[in-house]
Coordinates of C-alpha atoms in Angstrom, one line a residue:
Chain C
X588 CA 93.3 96.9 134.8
X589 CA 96.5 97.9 136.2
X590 CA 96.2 95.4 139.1
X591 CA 95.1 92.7 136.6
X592 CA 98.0 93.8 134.6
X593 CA 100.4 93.0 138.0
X594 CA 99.3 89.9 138.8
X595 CA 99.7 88.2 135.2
X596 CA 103.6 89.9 135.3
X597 CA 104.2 88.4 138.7
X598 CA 102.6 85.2 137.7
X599 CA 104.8 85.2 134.3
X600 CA 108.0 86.0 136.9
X601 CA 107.1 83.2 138.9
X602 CA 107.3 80.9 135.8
X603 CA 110.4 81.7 134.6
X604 CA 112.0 81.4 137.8
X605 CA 110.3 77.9 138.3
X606 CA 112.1 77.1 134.7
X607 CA 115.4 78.4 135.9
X608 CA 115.4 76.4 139.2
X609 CA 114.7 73.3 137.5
X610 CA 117.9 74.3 134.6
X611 CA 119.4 75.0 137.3
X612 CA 118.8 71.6 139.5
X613 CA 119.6 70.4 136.1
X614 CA 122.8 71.7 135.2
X615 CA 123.8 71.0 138.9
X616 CA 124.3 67.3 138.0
X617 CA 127.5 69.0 136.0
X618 CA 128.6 71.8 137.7
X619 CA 129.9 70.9 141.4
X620 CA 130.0 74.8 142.5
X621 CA 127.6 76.2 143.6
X622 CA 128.8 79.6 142.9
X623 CA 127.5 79.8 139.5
X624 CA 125.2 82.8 138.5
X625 CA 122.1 83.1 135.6
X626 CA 124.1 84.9 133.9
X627 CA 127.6 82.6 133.6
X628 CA 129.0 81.3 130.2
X629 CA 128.7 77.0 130.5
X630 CA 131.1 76.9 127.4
X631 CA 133.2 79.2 128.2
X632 CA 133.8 78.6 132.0
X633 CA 134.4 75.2 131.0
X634 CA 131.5 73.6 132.7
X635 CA 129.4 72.3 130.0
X636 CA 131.4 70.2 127.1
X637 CA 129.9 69.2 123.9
X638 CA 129.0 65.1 125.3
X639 CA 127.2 66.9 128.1
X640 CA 125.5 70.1 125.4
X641 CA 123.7 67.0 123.8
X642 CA 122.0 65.7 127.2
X643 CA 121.2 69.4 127.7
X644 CA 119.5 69.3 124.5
X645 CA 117.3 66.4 125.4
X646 CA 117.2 67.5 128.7
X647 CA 115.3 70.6 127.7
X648 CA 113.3 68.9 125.2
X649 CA 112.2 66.0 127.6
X650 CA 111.9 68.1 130.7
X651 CA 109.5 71.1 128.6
X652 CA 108.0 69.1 126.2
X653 CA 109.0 70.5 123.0
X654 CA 111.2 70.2 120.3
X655 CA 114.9 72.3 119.8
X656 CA 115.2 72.9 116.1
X657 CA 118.1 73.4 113.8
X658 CA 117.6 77.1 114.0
X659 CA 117.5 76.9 118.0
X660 CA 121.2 75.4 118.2
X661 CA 122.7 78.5 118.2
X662 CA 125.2 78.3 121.3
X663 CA 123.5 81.7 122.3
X664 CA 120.4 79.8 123.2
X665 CA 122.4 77.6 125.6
X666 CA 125.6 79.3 127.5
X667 CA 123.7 80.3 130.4
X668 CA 120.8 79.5 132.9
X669 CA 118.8 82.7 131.5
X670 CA 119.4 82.1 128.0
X671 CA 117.7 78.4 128.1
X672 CA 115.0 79.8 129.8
X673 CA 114.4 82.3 127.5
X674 CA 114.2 79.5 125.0
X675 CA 112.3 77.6 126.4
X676 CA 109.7 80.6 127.5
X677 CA 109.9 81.5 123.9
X678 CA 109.0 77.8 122.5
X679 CA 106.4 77.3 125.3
X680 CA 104.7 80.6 124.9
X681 CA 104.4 79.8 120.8
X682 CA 103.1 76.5 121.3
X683 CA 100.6 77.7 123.9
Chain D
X836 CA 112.3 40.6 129.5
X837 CA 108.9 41.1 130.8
X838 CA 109.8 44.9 132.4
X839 CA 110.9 46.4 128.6
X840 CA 108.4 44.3 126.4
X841 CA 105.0 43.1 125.9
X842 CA 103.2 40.6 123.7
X843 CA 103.6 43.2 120.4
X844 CA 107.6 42.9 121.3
X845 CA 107.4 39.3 121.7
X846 CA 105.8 38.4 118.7
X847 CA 108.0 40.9 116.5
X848 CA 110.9 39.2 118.3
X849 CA 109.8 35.5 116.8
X850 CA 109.2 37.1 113.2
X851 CA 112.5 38.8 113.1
X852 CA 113.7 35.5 114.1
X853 CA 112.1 33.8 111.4
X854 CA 113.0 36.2 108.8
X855 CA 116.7 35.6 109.8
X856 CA 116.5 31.6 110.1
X857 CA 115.1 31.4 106.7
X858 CA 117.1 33.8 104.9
X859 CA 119.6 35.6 106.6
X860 CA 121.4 32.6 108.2
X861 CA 121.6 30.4 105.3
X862 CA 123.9 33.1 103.1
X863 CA 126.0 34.6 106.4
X864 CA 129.0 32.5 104.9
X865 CA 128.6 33.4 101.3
X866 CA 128.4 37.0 102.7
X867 CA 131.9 36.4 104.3
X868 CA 133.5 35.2 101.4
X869 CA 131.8 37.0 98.9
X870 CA 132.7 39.8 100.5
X871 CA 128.8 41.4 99.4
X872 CA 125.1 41.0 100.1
X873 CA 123.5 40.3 97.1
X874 CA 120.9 42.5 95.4
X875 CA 118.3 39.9 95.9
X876 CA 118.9 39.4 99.5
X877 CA 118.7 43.5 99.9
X878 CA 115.7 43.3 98.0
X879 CA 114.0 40.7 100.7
X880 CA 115.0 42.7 103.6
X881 CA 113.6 45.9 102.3
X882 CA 110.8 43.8 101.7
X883 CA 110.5 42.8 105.0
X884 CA 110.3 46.7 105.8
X885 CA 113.6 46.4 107.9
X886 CA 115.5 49.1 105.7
X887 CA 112.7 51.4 107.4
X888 CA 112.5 49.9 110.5
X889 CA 112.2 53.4 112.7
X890 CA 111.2 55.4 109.8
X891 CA 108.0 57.1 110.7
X892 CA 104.6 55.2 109.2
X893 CA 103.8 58.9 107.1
X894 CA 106.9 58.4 105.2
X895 CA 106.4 54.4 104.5
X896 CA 108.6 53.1 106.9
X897 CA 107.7 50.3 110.0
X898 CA 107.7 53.4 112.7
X899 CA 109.1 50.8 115.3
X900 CA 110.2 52.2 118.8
X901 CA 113.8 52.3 120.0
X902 CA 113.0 48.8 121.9
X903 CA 112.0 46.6 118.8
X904 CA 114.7 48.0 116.6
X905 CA 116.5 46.6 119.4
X906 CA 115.4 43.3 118.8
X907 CA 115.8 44.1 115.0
X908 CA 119.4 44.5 115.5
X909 CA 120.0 41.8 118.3
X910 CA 118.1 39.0 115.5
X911 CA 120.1 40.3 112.5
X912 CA 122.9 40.5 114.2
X913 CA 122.8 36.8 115.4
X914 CA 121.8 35.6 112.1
X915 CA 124.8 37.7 110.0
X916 CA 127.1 41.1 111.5
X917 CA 127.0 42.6 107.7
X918 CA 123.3 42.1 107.4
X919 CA 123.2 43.7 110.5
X920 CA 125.4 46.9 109.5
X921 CA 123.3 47.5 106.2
X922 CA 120.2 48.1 108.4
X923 CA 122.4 50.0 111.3
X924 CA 123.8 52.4 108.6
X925 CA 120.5 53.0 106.6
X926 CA 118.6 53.9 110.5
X927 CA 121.4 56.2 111.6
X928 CA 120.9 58.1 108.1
X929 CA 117.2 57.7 108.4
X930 CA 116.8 59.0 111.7
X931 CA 119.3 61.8 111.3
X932 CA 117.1 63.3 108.1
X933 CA 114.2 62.1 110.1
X934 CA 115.2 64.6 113.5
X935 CA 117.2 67.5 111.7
X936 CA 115.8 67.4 108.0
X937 CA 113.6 69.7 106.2
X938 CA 110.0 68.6 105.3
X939 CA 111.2 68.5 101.6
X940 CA 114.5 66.8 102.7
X941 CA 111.9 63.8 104.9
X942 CA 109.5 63.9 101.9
X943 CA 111.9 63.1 99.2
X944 CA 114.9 60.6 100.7
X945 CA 112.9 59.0 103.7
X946 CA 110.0 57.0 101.8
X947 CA 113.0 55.8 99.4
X948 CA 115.4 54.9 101.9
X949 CA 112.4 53.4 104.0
X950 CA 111.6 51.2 100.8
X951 CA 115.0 50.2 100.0
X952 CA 115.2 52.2 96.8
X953 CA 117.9 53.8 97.8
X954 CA 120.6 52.7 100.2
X955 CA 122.7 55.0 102.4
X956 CA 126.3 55.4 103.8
X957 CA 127.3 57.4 106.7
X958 CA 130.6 59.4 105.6
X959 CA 132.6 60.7 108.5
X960 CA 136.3 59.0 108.8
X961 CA 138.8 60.3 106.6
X962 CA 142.3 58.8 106.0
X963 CA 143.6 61.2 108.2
X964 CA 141.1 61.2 110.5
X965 CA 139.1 58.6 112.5
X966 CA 138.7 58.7 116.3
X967 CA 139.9 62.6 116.2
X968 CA 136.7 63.0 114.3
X969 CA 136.9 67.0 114.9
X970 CA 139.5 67.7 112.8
X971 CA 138.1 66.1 109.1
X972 CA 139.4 67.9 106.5
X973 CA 136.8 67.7 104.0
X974 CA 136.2 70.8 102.8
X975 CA 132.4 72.0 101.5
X976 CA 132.6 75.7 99.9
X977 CA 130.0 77.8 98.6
X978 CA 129.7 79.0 94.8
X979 CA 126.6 80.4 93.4
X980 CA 124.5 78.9 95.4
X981 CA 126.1 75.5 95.4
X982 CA 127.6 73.6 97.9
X983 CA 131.3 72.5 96.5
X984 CA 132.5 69.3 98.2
X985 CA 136.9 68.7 98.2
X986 CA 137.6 65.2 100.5
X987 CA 137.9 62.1 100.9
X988 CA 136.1 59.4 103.4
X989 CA 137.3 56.0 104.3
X990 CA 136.0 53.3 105.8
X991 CA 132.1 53.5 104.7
X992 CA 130.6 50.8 105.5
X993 CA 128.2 49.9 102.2
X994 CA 129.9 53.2 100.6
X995 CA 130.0 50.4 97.1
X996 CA 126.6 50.8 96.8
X997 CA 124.9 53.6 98.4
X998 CA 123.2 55.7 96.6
X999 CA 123.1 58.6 99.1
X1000 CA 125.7 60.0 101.3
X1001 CA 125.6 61.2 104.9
X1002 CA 129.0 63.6 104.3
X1003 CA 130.5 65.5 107.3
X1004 CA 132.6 68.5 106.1
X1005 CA 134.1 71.6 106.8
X1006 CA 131.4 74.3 105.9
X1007 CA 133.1 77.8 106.5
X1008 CA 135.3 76.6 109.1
X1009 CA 132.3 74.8 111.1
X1010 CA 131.1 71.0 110.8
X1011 CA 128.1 70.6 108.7
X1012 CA 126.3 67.5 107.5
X1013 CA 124.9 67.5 103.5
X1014 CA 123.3 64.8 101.9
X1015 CA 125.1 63.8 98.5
X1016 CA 123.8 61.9 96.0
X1017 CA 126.1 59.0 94.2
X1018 CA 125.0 60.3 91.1
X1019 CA 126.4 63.8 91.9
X1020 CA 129.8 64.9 89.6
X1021 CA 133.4 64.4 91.0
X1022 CA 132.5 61.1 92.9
X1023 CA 135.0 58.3 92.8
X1024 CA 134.5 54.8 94.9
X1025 CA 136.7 52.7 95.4
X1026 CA 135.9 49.3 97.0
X1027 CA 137.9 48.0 100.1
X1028 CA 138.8 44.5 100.2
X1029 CA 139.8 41.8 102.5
X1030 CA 139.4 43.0 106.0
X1031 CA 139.2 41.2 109.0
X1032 CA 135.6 41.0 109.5
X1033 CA 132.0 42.2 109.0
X1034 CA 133.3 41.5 105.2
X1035 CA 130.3 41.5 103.5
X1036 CA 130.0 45.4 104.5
X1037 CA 131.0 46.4 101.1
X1038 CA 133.7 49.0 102.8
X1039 CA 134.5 52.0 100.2
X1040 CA 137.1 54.9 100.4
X1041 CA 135.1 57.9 98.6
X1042 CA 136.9 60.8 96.9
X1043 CA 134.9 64.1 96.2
X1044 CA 136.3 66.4 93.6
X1045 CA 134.8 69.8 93.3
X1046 CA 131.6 67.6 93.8
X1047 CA 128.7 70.2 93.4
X1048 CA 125.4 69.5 95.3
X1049 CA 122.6 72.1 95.8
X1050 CA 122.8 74.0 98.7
X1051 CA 119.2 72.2 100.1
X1052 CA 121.4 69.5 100.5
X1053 CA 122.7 70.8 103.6
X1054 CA 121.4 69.1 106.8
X1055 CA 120.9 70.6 109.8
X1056 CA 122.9 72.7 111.4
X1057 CA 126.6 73.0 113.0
X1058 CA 124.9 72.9 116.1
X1059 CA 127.5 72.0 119.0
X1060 CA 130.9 70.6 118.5
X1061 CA 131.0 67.5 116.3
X1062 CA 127.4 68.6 114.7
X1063 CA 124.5 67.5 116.0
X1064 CA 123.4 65.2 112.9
X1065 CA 126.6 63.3 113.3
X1066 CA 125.6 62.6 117.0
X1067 CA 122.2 61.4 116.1
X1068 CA 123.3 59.1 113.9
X1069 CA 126.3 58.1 115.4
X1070 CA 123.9 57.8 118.9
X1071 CA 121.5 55.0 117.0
X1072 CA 124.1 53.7 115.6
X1073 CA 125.5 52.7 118.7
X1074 CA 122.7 51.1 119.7
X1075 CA 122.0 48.9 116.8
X1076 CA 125.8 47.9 117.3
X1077 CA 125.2 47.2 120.8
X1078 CA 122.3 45.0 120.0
X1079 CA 123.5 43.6 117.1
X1080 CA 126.6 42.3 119.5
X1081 CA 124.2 40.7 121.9
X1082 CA 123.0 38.6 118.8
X1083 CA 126.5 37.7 117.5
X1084 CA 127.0 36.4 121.2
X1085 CA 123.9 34.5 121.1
X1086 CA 124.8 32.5 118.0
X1087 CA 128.3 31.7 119.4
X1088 CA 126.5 30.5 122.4
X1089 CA 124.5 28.5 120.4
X1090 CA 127.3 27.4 118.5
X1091 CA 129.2 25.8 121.4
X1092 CA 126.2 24.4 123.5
X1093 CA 125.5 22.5 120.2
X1094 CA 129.5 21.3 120.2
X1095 CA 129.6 20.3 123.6
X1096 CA 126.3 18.2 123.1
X1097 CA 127.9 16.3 120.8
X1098 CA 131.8 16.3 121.1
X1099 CA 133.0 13.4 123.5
X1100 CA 136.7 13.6 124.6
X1101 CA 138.3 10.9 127.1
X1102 CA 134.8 9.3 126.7
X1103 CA 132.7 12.0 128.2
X1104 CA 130.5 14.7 126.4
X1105 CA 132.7 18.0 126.5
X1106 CA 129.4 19.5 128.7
X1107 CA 130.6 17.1 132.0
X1108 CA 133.8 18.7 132.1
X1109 CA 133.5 21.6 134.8
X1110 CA 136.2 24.1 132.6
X1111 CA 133.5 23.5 129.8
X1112 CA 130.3 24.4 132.0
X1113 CA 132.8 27.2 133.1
X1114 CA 132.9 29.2 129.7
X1115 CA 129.4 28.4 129.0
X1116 CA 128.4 30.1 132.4
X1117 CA 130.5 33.0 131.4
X1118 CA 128.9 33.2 128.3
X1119 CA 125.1 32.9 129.7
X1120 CA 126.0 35.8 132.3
X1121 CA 127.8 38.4 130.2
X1122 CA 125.1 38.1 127.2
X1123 CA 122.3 38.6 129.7
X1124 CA 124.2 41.3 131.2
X1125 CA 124.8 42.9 127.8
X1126 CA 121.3 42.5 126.8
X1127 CA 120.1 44.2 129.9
X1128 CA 122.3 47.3 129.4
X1129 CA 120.7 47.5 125.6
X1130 CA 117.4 47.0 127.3
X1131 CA 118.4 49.9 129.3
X1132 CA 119.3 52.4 126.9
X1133 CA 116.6 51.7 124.5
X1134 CA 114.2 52.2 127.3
X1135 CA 116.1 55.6 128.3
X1136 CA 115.7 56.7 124.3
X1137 CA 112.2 55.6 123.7
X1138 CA 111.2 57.5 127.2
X1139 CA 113.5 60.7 125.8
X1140 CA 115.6 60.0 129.5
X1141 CA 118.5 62.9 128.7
X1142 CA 120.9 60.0 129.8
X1143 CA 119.9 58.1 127.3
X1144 CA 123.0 59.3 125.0
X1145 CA 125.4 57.6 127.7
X1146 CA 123.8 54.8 127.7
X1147 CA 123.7 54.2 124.3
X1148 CA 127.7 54.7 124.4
X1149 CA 127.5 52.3 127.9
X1150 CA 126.4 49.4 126.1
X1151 CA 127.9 49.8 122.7
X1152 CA 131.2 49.4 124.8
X1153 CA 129.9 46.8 127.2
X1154 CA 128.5 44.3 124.5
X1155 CA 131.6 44.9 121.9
X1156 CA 133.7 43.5 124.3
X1157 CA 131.4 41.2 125.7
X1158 CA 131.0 39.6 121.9
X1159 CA 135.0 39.4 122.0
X1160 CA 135.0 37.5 125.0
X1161 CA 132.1 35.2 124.2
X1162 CA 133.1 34.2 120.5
X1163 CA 136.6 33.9 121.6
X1164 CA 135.4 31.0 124.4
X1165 CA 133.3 29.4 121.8
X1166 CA 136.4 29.4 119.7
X1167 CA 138.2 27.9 122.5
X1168 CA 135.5 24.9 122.8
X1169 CA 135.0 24.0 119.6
X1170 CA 139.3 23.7 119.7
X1171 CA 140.4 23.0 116.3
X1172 CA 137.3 23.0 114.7
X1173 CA 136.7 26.8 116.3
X1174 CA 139.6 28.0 113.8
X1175 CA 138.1 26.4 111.1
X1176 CA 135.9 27.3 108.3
X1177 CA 133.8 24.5 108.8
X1178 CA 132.0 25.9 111.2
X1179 CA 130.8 29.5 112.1
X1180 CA 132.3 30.4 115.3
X1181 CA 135.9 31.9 113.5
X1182 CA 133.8 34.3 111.4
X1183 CA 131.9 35.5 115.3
X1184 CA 135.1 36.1 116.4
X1185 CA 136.6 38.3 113.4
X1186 CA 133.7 40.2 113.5
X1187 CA 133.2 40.5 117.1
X1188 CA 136.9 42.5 116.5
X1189 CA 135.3 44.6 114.2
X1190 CA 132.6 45.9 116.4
X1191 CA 135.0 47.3 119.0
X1192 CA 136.3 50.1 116.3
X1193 CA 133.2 51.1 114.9
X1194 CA 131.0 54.0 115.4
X1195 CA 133.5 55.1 118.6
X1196 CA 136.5 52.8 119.2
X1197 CA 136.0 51.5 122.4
X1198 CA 139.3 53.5 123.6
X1199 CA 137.3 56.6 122.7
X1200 CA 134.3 55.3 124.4
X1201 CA 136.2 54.8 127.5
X1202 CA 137.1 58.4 127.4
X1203 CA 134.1 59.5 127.1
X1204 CA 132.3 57.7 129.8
X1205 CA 134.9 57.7 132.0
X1206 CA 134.2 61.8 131.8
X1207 CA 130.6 61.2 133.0
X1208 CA 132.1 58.9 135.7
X1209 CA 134.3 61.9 136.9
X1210 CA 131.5 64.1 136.9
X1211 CA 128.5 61.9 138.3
X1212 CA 130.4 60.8 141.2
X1213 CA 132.8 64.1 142.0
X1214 CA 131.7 65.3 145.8
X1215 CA 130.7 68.7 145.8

């Protein structure tokens, strides 16, 4: 059980690393530094404006097939690279 | 053509033609100088389904894709630019309730706005406050329950007789959307007259005074920056512009092939004269090229490309100007007649002018894609 248990984890690490590389190839489009880490605030560093928060929006939507809803625009859901994933493990997981 | 569109597109395309050649075209002049679309003409276009035209099929509207609304706008827009703002304003309200609405806010205003029953307005601009579209004043306050709305909006294009209001506001010191019904207490319209162009777009200025609406009536939520409602219908409504400019260009085209066919000068047919097949060259290329850039975008929506927001804002500003440029050579060929009321081509060119403020001046538009440029092509 415990190794079952193991392999699920490291398969559910593996996907939410896949999502954050591909936020992450995303967001590069933006951001020309490669310094920037999971954890950074978009808004508040200054790298992500409000013109470019609404192709993140659709970004996320087209990229993960699934719909951001009014009570998902909270800026907490988007200011970093591990807060979209979490959204969008969180929206994925529900659907599935 | 053939990349975007298939037979379906092409034979939407020839009915929206029709539609306009029988009915829109014959009253674009009356529109102009009347200053309104008639009832009945409203009637026969909500008829048609147009007033619906991307309102999902479940909630009685035509459920058309991103491309054939295109086409919509590009055919209404070549037949009459205030025909063509009724159904722009009535799809960027339909398609904001339709992305960020409740199911009872869709169930009740989308089949009623989809059948015409009710008309909408999108109310943004204030006196104060037009391109700087952050800093509206309007302010929407809570008490028992209610939403309380203090303002005033300017420049709403069919605000004379909508029946439902699109209203951004100040909602404890964020930007919120509410829909507000004309019927609510504390409304005062007041129609604008004689502008420039686009004149049948029955322009109001709309006060709100302690105007109480239920608190369901807000929409969506303050999301990022300007709201996110405002930017889906502000996004569409781009579009439709964009398309609809493409059509205005078309008709001027039209307008001075038709002159030059006829019109000798110095005993020659104004078409020999190599200045003349200059313009019209111009004018073939730059339509095309605007059309393309709508195809573009509509494509880039309908396939839910995350560029597709630029691109919406890339060919609103292309094919505003493009229309300025287009109707003002067709003004140029017809010469005297091209200032006249006699024929068509003055009103393309005041309301060519028109289409470069609205929904985004272009100068704002510039800004804003000039930003991508930076970004897209900054080295690493």
């Amino acid at each position: 059980m415990i190794i079952q248990h193991n392999i699920i984890q490291d398969v559910t690490m593996a996907s939410f690393d896949e999502l954050k590389i591909k936020i992450r190839t995303f967001l590069s489009k933006y951001i020309h530094s490669n310094g920037f880490t999971d954890d950074e605030h978009l808004f508040q560093k200054g790298y992500i404006n409000s013109l470019m928060a609404i192709e993140l929006v659709l970004f996320v939507e087209s990229e993960f097939s699934l719909k951001v809803e009014n009570e998902d625009l909270d800026l907490n859901n988007f200011k970093s690279v591990n807060a979209i994933a979490q959204l969008v493990d969180r929206k994925t997981s529900r659907q599935g | 053509m053939d990349v975007f569109f298939n037979e379906d597109a092409r034979r939407d395309r020839k009915a929206f033609r029709d539609f306009v050649q029988r009915e829109i075209l014959p009253a674009a002049d009356r529109h102009d100088r009347e200053q309104e679309i008639s009832r009945d003409l409203i009637a026969r276009i909500a008829r048609q389904g147009y007033l619906g035209a991307t309102v999902p099929k479940d909630f009685g509207g035509m459920g058309m894709d991103l491309l054939a609304f295109g086409l919509l706008s590009e055919e209404l827009g070549r037949g009459c630019a205030a025909v063509r703002s009724l159904i722009t304003v009535q799809t960027m309200v339909t398609q904001a309730i339709e992305r960020w609405g409740t199911e009872e806010q869709k169930t009740r205003w989308l089949p009623q706005l989809a059948s015409g029953e009710k008309i909408a307005a999108f109310a943004l601009t204030e006196p104060e406050y037009g391109s700087d579209a952050g800093g509206i004043q309007t302010h929407i306050g809570s008490v028992n329950g209610k939403l309380v709305i203090t303002g005033v909006k300017k420049w709403i294009t069919f605000g004379q007789i909508a029946d439902l209001f699109l209203l951004m506001g100040r909602h404890q010191d964020k930007l919120c959307a509410v829909l507000v019904e004309r019927s609510s207490p504390g409304i005062t319209v007041k129609p604008i007259k004689d502008i420039l162009g686009v004149r049948g777009s029955m322009l109001a200025e709309i006060q709100f005074d302690q105007c109480a609406v239920a608190g369901t009536c807000l929409l969506g939520s303050s999301g990022f920056g300007l709201t996110t409602v405002a930017f889906t219908a502000l996004d569409i409504g781009r579009y439709s512009i964009a398309c609809g400019c493409v059509g205005l260009a078309q008709a001027s085209l039209e307008a001075a092939v038709d002159y030059t066919k006829t019109r000798k000068q110095f005993n020659a047919y104004l078409r020999e004269y190599q200045l003349i097949q200059e313009k019209i060259a111009d004018m073939v290329t730059d339509i095309r090229a605007a059309r393309l850039l709508c195809f573009r975008a509509g494509y880039c929506k309908k396939t839910k490309n995350p560029n597709a927001f630029r691109d919406m804002m890339i060919a609103k500003y292309y094919a505003s100007n493009m229309a300025i440029r287009v109707a003002a050579k067709a003004v140029e060929i017809l010469g005297a007649n091209g200032c006249s009321r006699e024929f068509p081509v003055e009103r393309y060119y005041r309301d060519a002018k028109i289409n470069e403020t609205i929904e985004g001046t272009n100068q704002m538009l510039q800004t804003m894609i000039s930003r991508y440029g930076f970004n897209d092509y900054a080295e690493d």
